[in-house]
Short mmCIF file of C-alpha atoms and ligand atoms in Angstrom, two decimals:
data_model
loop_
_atom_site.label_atom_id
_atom_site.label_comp_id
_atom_site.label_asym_id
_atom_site.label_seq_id
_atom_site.Cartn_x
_atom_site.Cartn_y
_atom_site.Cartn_z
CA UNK A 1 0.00 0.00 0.00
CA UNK A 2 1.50 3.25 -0.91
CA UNK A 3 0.40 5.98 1.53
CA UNK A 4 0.75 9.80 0.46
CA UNK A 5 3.77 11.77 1.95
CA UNK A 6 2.94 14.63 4.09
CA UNK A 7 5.62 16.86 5.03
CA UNK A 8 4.33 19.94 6.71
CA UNK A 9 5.96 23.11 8.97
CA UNK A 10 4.96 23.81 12.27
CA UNK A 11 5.91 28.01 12.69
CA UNK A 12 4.88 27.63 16.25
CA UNK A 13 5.53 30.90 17.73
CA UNK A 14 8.12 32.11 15.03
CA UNK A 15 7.98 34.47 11.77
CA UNK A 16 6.03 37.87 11.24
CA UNK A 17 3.44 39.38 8.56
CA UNK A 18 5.88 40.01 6.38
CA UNK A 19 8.28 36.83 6.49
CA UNK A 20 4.90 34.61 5.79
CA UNK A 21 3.33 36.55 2.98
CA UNK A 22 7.22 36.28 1.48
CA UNK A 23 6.90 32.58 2.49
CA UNK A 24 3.98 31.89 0.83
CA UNK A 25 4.94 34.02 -1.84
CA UNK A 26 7.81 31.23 -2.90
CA UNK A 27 5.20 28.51 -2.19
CA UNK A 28 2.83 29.96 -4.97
CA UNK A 29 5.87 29.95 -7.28
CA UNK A 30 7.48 26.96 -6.63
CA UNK A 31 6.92 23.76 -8.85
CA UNK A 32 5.34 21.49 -5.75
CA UNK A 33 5.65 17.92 -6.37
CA UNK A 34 2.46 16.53 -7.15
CA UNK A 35 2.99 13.10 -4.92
CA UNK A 36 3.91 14.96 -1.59
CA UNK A 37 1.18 16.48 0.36
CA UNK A 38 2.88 19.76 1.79
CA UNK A 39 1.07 21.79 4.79
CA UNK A 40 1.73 24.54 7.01
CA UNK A 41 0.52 25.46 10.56
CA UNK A 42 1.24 29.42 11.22
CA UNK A 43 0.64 30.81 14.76
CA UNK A 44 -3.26 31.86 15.10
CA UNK A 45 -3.06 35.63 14.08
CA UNK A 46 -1.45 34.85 10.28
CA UNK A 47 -3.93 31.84 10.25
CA UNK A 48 -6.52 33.43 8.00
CA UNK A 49 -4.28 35.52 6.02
CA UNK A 50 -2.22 32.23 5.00
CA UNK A 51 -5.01 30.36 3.94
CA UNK A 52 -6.24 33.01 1.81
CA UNK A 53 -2.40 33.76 0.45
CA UNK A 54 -2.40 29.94 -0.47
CA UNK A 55 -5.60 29.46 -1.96
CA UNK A 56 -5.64 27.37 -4.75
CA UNK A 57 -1.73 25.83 -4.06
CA UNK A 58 -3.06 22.46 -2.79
CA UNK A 59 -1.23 23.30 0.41
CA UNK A 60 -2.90 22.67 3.60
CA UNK A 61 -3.45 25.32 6.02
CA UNK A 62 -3.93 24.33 9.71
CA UNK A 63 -4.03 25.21 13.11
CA UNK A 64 -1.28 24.38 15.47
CA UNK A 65 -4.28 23.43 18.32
CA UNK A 66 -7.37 24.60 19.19
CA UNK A 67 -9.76 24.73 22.09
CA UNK A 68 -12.69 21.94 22.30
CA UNK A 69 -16.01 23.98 23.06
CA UNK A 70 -17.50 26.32 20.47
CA UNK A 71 -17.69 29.34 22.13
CA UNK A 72 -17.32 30.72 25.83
CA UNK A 73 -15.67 32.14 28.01
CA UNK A 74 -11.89 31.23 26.94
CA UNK A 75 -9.91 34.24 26.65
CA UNK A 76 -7.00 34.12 24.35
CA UNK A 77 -8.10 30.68 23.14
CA UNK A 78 -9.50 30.01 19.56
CA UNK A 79 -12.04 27.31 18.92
CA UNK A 80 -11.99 24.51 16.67
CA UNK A 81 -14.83 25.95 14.60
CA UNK A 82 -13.13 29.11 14.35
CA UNK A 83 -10.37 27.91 12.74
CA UNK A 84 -12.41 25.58 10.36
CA UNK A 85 -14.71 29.39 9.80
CA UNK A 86 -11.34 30.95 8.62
CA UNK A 87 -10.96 28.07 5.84
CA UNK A 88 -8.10 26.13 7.66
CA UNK A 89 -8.68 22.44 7.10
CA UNK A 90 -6.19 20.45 9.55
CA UNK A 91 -5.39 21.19 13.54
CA UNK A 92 -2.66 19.75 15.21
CA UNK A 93 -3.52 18.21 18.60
CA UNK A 94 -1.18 16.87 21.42
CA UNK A 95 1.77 18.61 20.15
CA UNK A 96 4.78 17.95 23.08
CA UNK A 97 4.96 21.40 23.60
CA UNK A 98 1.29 21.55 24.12
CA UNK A 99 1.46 18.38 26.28
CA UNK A 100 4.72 19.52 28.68
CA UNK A 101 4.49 22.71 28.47
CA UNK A 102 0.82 23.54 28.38
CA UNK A 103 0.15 21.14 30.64
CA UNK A 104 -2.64 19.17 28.34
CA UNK A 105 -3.12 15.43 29.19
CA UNK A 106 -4.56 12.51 27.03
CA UNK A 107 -8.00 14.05 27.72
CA UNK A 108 -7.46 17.40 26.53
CA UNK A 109 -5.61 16.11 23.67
CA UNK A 110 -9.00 13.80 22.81
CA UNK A 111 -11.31 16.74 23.52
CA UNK A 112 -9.50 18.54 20.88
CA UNK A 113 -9.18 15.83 18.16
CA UNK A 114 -13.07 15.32 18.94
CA UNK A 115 -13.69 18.85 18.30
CA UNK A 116 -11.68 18.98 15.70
CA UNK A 117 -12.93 15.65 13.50
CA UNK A 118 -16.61 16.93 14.43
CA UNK A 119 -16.52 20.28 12.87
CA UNK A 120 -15.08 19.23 9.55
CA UNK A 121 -11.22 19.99 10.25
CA UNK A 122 -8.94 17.15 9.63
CA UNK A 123 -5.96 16.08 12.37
CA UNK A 124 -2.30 15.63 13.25
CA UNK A 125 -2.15 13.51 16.09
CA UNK A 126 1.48 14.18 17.38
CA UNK A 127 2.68 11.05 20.17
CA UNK A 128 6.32 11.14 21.99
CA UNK A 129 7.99 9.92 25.10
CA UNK A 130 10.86 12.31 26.91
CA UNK A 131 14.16 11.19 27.48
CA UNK A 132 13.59 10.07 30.72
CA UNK A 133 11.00 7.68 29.51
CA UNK A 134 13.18 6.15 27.05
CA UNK A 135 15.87 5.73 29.68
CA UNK A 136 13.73 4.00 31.24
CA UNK A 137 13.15 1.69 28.41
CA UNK A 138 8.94 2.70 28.48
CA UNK A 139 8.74 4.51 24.73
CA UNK A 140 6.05 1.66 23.80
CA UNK A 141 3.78 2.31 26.75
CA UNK A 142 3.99 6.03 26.62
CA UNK A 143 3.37 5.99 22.88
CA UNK A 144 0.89 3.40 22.50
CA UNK A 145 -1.09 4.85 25.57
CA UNK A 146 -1.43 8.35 23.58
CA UNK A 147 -2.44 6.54 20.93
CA UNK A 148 -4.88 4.76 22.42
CA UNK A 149 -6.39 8.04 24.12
CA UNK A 150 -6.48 9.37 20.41
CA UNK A 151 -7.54 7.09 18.65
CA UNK A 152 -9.84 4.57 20.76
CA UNK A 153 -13.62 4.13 19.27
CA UNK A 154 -12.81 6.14 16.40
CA UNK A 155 -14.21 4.83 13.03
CA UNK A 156 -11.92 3.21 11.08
CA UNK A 157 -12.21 5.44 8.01
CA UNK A 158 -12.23 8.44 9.74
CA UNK A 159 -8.95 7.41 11.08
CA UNK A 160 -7.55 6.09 7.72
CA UNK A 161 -8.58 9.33 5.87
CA UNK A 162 -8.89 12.23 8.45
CA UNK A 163 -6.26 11.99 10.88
CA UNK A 164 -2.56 11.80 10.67
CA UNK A 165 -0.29 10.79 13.15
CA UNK A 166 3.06 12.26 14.23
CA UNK A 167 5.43 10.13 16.12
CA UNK A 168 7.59 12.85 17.52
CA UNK A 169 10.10 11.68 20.45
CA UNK A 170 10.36 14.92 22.90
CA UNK A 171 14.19 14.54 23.24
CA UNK A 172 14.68 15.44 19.63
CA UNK A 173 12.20 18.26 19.15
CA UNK A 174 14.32 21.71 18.55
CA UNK A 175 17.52 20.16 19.75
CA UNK A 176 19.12 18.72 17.21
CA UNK A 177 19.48 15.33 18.14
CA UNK A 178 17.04 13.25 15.51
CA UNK A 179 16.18 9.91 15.93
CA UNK A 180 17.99 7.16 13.86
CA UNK A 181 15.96 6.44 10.66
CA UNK A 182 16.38 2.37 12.77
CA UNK A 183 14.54 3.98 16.46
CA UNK A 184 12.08 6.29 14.00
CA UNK A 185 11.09 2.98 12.36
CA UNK A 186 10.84 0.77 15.35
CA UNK A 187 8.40 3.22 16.67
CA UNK A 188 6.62 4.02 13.41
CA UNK A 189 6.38 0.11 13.13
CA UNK A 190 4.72 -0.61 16.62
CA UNK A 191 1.87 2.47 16.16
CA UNK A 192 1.28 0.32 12.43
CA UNK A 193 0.79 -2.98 14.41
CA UNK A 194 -1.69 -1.50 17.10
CA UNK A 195 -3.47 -0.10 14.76
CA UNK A 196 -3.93 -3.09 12.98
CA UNK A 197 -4.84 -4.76 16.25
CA UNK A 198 -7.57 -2.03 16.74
CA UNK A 199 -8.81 -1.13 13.56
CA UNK A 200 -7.56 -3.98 11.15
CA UNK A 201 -4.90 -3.97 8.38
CA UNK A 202 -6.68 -2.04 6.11
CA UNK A 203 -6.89 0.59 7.91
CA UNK A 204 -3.26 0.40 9.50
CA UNK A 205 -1.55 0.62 6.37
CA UNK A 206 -3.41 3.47 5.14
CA UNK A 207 -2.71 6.12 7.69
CA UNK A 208 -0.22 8.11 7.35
CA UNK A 209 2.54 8.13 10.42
CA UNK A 210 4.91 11.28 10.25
CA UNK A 211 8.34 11.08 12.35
CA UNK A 212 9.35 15.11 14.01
CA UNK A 213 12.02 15.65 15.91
CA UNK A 214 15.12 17.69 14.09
CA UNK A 215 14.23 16.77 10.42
CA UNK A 216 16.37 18.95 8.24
CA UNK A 217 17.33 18.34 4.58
CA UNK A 218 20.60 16.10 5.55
CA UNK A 219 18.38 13.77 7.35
CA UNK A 220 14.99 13.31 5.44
CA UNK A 221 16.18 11.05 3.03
CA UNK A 222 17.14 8.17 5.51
CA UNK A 223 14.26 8.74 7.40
CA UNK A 224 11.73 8.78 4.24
CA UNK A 225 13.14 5.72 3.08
CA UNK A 226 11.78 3.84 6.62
CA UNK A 227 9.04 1.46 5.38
CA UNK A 228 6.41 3.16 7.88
CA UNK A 229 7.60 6.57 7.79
CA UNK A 230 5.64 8.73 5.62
CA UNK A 231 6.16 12.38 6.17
CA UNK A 232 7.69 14.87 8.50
CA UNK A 233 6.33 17.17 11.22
CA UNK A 234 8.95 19.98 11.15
CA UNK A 235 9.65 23.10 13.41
CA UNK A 236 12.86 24.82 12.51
CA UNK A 237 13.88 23.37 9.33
CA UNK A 238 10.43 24.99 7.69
CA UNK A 239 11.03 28.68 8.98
CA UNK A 240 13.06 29.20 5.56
CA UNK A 241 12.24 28.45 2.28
CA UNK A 242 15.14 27.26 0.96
CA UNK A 243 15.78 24.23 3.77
CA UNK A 244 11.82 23.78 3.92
CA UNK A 245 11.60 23.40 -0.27
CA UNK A 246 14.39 20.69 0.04
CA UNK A 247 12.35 18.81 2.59
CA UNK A 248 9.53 18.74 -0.07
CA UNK A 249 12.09 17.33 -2.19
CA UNK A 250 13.13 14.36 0.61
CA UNK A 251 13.45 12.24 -2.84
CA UNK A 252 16.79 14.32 -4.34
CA UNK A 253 18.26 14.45 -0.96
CA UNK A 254 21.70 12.77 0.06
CA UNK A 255 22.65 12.47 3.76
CA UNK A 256 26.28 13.71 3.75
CA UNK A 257 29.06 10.99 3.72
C1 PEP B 1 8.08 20.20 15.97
O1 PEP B 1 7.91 21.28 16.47
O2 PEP B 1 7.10 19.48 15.77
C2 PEP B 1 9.44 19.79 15.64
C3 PEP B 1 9.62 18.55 15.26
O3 PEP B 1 10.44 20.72 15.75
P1 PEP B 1 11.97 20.60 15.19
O4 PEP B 1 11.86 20.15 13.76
O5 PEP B 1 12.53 21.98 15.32
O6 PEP B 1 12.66 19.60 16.04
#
């Protein structure tokens, strides 16, 4: 089964007006490949403005999270339906920073992805285990229990064709130390075979399972060419065009000898 790539940017709190409409100024004249699904997930005030400057690109627009209830009394918060009302078509949910620094648990996370599935938006589901958990040799159990709070009593095609998952280990988010294509693949591998427990094959092989965690054009390659890897979740590597277009092109990468 041959699953779409997806490699997508996540600006988190980084860039300005000005570097995004240039941004998406080189997106609208680049040659995209037409096999790679690319997205991008600006910070909440250059959310509308993106998805309008990237109308008709084929690039997905999304949210980096959003809150679960439709309106109320949330201030500074922006609700799942807004960001579906501004055009946006994906949220990510469970992001580590979200989870450890926000302090959102497996509830939150599922109140989100809930919210998010229900009002038409599709999902990143982003799962990862610190460095003290794989010290202490638990990465299976911490990763397989988020996925299980994501994912449990979910319909299988809503999983298959809606929602993406994001295996991204904490201990290599933003600090340069990436996961071996062999540890991104072990992991990538174990999420495929619980989700063939739970859902069945079918639906295992046809969701798409990004790896995140220092992916930057010397790396994609090796970690593209991992059987169950099939895109990238990417912070700093997509601030600029030049390192994000060459993780579009993960296929005419070389890892450095
Ligand atoms: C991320 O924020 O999801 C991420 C993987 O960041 P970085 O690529 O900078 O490690």
């Amino acid at each position: 089964m041959t699953r779409r790539p997806f490699i997508a940017g996540n600006w988190k709190m980084h860039l300005d007006r000005r570097s995004i409409a240039d941004f998406c100024a080189s997106i609208k004249d680049a040659d995209l490949p037409g096999d790679v699904t690319v997205g991008v997930f600006p910070p909440f005030v250059y959310l509308a403005e993106t998805v309008d400057a990237l109308a008709g690109t084929g690039v997905v627009v999304g949210a980096q999270t959003c809150r679960p209830e439709e309106k109320g009394a949330f201030t500074g918060e922006v609700a799942a339906v807004q960001v579906k009302d501004v055009g946006a078509t994906h949220v990510i949910v469970g992001h580590s920073e979200r989870r450890h620094v926000m302090g959102e648990t497996d509830a939150d996370v599922r109140a989100r992805l809930d919210a998010a599935l229900g009002c038409g938006l599709d999902v990143v589901l982003c799962l990862g285990e610190t460095l003290d958990e794989r010290k202490a040799e638990r990465t299976s159990d911490v990763v397989l229990g988020q996925l299980a709070a994501g994912t449990k009593g979910l319909d299988g095609e809503t999983l298959a064709s809606r929602v993406t998952l994001a295996y991204e280990p904490v201990w290599a988010i933003g600090t340069g130390l990436t996961a071996t294509p062999e540890q991104a693949q072990e992991v990538h591998a174990l999420v495929r075979g619980r989700l063939a427990e739970d859902f069945g094959d079918g639906v295992a092989q046809r969701v798409v399972v990004q790896y995140g965690g220092s992916v930057k054009p010397a790396n994609v390659a090796d970690l593209m060419s991992c059987p169950d890897v099939d895109g990238a979740l990417v912070g700093g590597a997509s601030l600029a065009w030049d390192s994000f277009s060459a993780l579009i092109a993960f296929e005419r990468q070389e890892a450095p000898q």
